[in-house]
PDB file of C-alpha atoms in Angstrom:
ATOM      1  CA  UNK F1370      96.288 104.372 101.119  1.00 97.00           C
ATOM      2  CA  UNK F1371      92.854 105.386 101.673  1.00 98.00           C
ATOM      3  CA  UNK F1372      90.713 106.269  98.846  1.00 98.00           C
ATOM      4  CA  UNK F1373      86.973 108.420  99.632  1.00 97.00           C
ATOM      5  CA  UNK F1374      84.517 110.226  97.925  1.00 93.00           C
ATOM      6  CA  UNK F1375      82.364 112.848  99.930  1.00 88.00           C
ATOM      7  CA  UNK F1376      79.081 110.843  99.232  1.00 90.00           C
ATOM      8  CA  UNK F1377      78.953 109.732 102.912  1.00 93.00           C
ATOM      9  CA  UNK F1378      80.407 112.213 104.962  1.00 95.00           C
ATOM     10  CA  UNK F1379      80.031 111.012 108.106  1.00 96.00           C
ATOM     11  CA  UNK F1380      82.122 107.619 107.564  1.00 97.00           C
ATOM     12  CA  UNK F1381      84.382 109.541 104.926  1.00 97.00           C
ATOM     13  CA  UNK F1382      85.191 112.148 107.540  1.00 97.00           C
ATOM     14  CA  UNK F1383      86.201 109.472 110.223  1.00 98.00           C
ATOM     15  CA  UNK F1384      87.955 107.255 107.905  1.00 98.00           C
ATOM     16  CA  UNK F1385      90.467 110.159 107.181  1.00 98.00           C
ATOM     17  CA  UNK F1386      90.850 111.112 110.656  1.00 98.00           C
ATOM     18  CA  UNK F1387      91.815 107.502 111.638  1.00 98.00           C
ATOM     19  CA  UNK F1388      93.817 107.013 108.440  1.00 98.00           C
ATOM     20  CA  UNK F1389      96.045 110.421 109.228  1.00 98.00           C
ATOM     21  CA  UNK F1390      96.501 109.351 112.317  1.00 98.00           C
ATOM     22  CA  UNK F1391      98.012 106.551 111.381  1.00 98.00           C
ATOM     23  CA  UNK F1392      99.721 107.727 108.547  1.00 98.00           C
ATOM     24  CA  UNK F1393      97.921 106.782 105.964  1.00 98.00           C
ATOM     25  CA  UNK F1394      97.647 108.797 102.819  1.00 98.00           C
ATOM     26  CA  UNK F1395      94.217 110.123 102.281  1.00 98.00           C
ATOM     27  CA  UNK F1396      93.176 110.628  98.927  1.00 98.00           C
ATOM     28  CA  UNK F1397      90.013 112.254  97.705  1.00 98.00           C
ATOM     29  CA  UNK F1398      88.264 111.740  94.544  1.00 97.00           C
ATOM     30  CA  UNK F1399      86.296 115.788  95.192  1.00 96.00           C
ATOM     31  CA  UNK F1400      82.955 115.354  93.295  1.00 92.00           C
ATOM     32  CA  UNK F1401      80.356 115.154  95.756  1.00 89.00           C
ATOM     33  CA  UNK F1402      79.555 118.151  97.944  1.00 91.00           C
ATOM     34  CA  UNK F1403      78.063 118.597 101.349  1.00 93.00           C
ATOM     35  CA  UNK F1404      75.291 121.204 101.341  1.00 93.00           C
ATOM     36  CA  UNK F1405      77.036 122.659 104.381  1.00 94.00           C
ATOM     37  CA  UNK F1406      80.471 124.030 102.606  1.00 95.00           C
ATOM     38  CA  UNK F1407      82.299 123.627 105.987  1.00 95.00           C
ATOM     39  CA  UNK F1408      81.838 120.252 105.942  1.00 96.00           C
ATOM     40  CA  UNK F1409      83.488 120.036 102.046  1.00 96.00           C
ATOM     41  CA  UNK F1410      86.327 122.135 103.888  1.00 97.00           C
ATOM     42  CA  UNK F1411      86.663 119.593 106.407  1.00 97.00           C
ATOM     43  CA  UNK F1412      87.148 116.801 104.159  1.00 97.00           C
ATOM     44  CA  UNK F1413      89.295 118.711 101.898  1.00 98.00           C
ATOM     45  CA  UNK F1414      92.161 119.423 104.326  1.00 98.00           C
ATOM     46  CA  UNK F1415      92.658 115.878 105.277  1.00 98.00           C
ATOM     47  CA  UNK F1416      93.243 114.974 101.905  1.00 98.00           C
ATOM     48  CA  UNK F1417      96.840 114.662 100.561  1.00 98.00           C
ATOM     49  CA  UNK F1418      95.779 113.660  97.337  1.00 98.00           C
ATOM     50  CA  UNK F1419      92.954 115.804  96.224  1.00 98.00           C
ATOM     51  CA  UNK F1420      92.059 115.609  92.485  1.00 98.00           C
ATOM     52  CA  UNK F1421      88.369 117.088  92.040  1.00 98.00           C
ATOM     53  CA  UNK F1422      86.013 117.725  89.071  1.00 96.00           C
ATOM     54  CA  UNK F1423      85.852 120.617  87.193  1.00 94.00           C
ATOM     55  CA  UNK F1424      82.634 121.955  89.344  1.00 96.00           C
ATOM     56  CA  UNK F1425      84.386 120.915  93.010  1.00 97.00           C
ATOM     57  CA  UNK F1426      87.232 123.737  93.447  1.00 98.00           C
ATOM     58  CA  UNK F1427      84.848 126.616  92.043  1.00 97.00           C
ATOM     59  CA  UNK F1428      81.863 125.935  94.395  1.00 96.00           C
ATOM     60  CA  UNK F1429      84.153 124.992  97.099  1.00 97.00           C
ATOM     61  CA  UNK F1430      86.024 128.748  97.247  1.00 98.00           C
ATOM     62  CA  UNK F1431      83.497 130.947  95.613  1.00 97.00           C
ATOM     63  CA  UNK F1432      85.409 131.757  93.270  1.00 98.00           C
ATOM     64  CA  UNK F1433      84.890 131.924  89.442  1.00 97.00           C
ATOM     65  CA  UNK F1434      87.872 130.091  87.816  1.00 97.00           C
ATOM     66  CA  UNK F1435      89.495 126.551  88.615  1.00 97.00           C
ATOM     67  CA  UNK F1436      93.124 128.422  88.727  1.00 97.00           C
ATOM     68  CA  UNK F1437      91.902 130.793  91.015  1.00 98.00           C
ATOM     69  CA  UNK F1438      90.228 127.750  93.358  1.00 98.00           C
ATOM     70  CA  UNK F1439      92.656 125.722  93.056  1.00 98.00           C
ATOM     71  CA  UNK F1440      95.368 128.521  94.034  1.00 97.00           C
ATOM     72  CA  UNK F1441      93.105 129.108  97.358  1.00 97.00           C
ATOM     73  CA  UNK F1442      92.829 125.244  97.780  1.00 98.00           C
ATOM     74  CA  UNK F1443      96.832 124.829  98.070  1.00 98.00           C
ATOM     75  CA  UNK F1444      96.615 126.490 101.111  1.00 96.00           C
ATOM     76  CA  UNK F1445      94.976 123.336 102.346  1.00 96.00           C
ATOM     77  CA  UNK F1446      98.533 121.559 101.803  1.00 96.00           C
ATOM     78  CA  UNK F1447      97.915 118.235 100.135  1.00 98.00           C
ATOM     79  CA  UNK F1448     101.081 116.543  98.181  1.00 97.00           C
ATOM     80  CA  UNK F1449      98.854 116.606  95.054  1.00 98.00           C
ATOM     81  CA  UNK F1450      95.774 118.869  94.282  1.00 98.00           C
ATOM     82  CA  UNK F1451      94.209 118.857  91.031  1.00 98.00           C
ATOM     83  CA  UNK F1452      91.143 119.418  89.100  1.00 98.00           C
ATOM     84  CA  UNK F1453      89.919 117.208  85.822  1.00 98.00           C
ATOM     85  CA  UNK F1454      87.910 118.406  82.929  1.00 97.00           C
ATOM     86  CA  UNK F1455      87.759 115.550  80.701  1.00 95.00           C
ATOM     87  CA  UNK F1456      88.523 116.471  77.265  1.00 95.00           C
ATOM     88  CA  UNK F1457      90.256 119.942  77.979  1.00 96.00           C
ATOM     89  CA  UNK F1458      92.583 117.970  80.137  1.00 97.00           C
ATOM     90  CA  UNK F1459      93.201 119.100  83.556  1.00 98.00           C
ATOM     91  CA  UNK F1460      95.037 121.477  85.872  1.00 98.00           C
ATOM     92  CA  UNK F1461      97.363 121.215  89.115  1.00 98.00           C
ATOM     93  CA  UNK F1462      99.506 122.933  91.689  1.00 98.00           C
ATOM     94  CA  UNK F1463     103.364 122.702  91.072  1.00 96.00           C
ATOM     95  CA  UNK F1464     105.348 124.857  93.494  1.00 94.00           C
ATOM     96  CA  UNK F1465     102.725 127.029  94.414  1.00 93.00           C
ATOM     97  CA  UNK F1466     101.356 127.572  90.600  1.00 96.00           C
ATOM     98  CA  UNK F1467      98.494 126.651  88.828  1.00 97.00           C
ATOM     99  CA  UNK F1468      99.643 124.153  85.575  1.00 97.00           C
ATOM    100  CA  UNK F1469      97.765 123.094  83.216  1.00 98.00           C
ATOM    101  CA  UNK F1470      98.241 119.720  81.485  1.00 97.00           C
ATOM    102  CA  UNK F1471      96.258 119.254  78.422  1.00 97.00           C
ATOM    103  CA  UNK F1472      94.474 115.706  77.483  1.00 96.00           C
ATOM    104  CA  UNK F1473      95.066 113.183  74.669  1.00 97.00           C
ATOM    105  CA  UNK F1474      93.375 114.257  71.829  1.00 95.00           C
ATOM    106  CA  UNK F1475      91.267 110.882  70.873  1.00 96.00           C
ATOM    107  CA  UNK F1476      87.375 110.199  69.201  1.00 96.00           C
ATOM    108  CA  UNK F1477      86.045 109.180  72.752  1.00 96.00           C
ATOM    109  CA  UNK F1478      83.325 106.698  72.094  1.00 96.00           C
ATOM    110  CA  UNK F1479      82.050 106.520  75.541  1.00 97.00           C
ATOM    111  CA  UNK F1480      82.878 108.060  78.268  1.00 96.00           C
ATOM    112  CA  UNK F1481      81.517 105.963  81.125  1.00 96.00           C
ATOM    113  CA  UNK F1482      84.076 105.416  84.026  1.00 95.00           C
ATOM    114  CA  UNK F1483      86.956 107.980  82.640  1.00 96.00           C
ATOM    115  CA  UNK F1484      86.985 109.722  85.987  1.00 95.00           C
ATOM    116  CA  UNK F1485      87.430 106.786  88.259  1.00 96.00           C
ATOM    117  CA  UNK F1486      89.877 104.956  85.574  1.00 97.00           C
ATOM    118  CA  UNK F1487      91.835 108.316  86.204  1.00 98.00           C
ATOM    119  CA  UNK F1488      91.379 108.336  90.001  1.00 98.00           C
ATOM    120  CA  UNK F1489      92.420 104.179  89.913  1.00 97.00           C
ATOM    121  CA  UNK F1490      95.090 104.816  87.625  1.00 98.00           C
ATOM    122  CA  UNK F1491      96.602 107.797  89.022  1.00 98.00           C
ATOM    123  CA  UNK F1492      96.758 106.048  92.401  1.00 98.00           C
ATOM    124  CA  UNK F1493      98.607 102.649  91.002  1.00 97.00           C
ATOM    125  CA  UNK F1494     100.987 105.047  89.832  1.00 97.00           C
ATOM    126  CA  UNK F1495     101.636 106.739  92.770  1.00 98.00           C
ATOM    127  CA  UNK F1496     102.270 103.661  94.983  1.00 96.00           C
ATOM    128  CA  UNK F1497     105.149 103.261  92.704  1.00 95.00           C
ATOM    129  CA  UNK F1498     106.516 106.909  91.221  1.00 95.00           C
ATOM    130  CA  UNK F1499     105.095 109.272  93.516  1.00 96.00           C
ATOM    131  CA  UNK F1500     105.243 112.067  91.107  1.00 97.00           C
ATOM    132  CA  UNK F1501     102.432 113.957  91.012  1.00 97.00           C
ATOM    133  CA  UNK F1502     103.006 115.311  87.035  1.00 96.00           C
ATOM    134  CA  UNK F1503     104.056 111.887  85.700  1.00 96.00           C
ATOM    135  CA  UNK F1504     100.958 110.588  87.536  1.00 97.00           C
ATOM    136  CA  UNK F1505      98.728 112.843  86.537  1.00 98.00           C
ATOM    137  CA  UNK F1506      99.737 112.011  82.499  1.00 97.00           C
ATOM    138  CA  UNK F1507      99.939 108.381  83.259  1.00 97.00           C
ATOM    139  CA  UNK F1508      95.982 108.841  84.706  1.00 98.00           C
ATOM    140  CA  UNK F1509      95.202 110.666  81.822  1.00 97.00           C
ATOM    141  CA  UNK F1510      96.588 108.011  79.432  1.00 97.00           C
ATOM    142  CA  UNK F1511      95.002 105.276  81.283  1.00 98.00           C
ATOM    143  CA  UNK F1512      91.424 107.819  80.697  1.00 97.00           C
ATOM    144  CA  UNK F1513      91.718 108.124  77.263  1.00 97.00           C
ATOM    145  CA  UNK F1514      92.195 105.065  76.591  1.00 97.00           C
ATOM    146  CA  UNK F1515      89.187 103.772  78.412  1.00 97.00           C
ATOM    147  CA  UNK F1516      87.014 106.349  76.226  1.00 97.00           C
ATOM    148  CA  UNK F1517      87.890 104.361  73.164  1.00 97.00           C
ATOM    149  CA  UNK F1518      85.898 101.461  73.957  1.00 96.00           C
ATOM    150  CA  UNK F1519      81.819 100.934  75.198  1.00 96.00           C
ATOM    151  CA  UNK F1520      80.873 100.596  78.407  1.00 93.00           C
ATOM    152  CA  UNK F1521      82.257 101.645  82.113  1.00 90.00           C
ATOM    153  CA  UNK F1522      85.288  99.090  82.650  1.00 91.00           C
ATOM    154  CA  UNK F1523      85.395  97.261  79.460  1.00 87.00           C
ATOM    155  CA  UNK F1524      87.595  99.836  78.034  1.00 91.00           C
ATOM    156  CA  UNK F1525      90.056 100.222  81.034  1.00 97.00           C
ATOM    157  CA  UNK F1526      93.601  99.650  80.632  1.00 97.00           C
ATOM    158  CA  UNK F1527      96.353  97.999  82.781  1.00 96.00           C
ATOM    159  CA  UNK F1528      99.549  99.495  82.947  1.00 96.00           C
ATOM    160  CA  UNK F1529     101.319  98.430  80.285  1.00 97.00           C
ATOM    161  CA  UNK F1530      98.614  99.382  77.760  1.00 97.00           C
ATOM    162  CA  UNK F1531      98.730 103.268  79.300  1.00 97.00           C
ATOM    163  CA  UNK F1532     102.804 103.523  79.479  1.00 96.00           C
ATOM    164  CA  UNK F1533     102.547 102.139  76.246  1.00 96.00           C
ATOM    165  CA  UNK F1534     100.121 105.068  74.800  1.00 97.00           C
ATOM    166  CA  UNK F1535     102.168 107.315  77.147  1.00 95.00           C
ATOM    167  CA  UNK F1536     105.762 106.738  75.169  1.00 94.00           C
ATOM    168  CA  UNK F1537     103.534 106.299  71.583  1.00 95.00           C
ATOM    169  CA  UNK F1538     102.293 110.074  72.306  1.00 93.00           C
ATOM    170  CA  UNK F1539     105.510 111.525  73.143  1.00 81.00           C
ATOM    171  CA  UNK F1540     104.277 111.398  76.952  1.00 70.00           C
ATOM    172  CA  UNK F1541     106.683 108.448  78.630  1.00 63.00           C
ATOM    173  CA  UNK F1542     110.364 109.030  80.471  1.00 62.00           C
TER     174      UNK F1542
END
């Protein structure tokens, strides 16, 4: 698997080409933006696991609501595609409809590193149970619980700890 940010878009660009052509799974944490919107286009469509920011999809299609992006985005074709808004949890594509999937409610006490806890997280997940709703919960698990303690990584979970929260909130199997 192949993990990229848009940040450097020149190396990001070619590392996707390469990895799809040898059948790698491209996934793409959608947060930074090229000035030059074809170029976020470019990247987009080689991603099969796109899970953006709350800002990404909307500037990305124009349009004014994350369902609406994200319903223009699918046409892109990525196994998962999905857009995170912290506290108000975040939505997805499921056969061809925008879901949303609210988050944990918990008294965040720093916030620092949720989004790539959820990136990390959902990706562990997916190497094992590639599916993309259980994923998406376990990354949001694995999130919330980082919020609960200082600092960027002192807070993140391992698996355990985030199946764990998962089955105490009425979230597991």
């Amino acid at each position: 698997m192949l993990h990229l940010d848009g940040t450097q878009y020149e190396n990001a660009l070619k590392a996707a080409r390469l990895a799809k052509e040898l059948g790698i799974t491209v996934s793409l944490d959608a947060c930074s933006m090229q000035e030059d919107n074809g170029k976020n286009w470019e990247l987009a469509s080689l991603a099969d696991i796109l899970i953006a920011n709350e800002k990404y999809p909307r500037r990305l299609t124009g349009k004014d609501s994350v369902e609406e992006a994200l319903a223009v985005m699918a046409k892109l074709g990525p196994k998962v595609l999905a857009s995170t808004a912290g506290s108000r949890g975040c939505w997805y594509v499921r056969d061809g409809r925008v879901e949303h999937l609210p988050a944990f409610e918990i008294r965040a006490v720093d916030t620092t590193g949720a989004g790539d806890t959820f990136h990390g997280a959902f990706l562990v997940c997916w190497l094992t149970r590639p599916d993309p709703e259980y994923c998406l919960r376990f990354a949001s698990a694995a999130a919330a619980l980082k919020c609960l303690k200082r600092g960027g990584r002192a807070g993140i979970p391992d698996r355990v700890a985030a199946e764990a929260f998962l089955r105490q909130n009425g979230a597991g199997e």
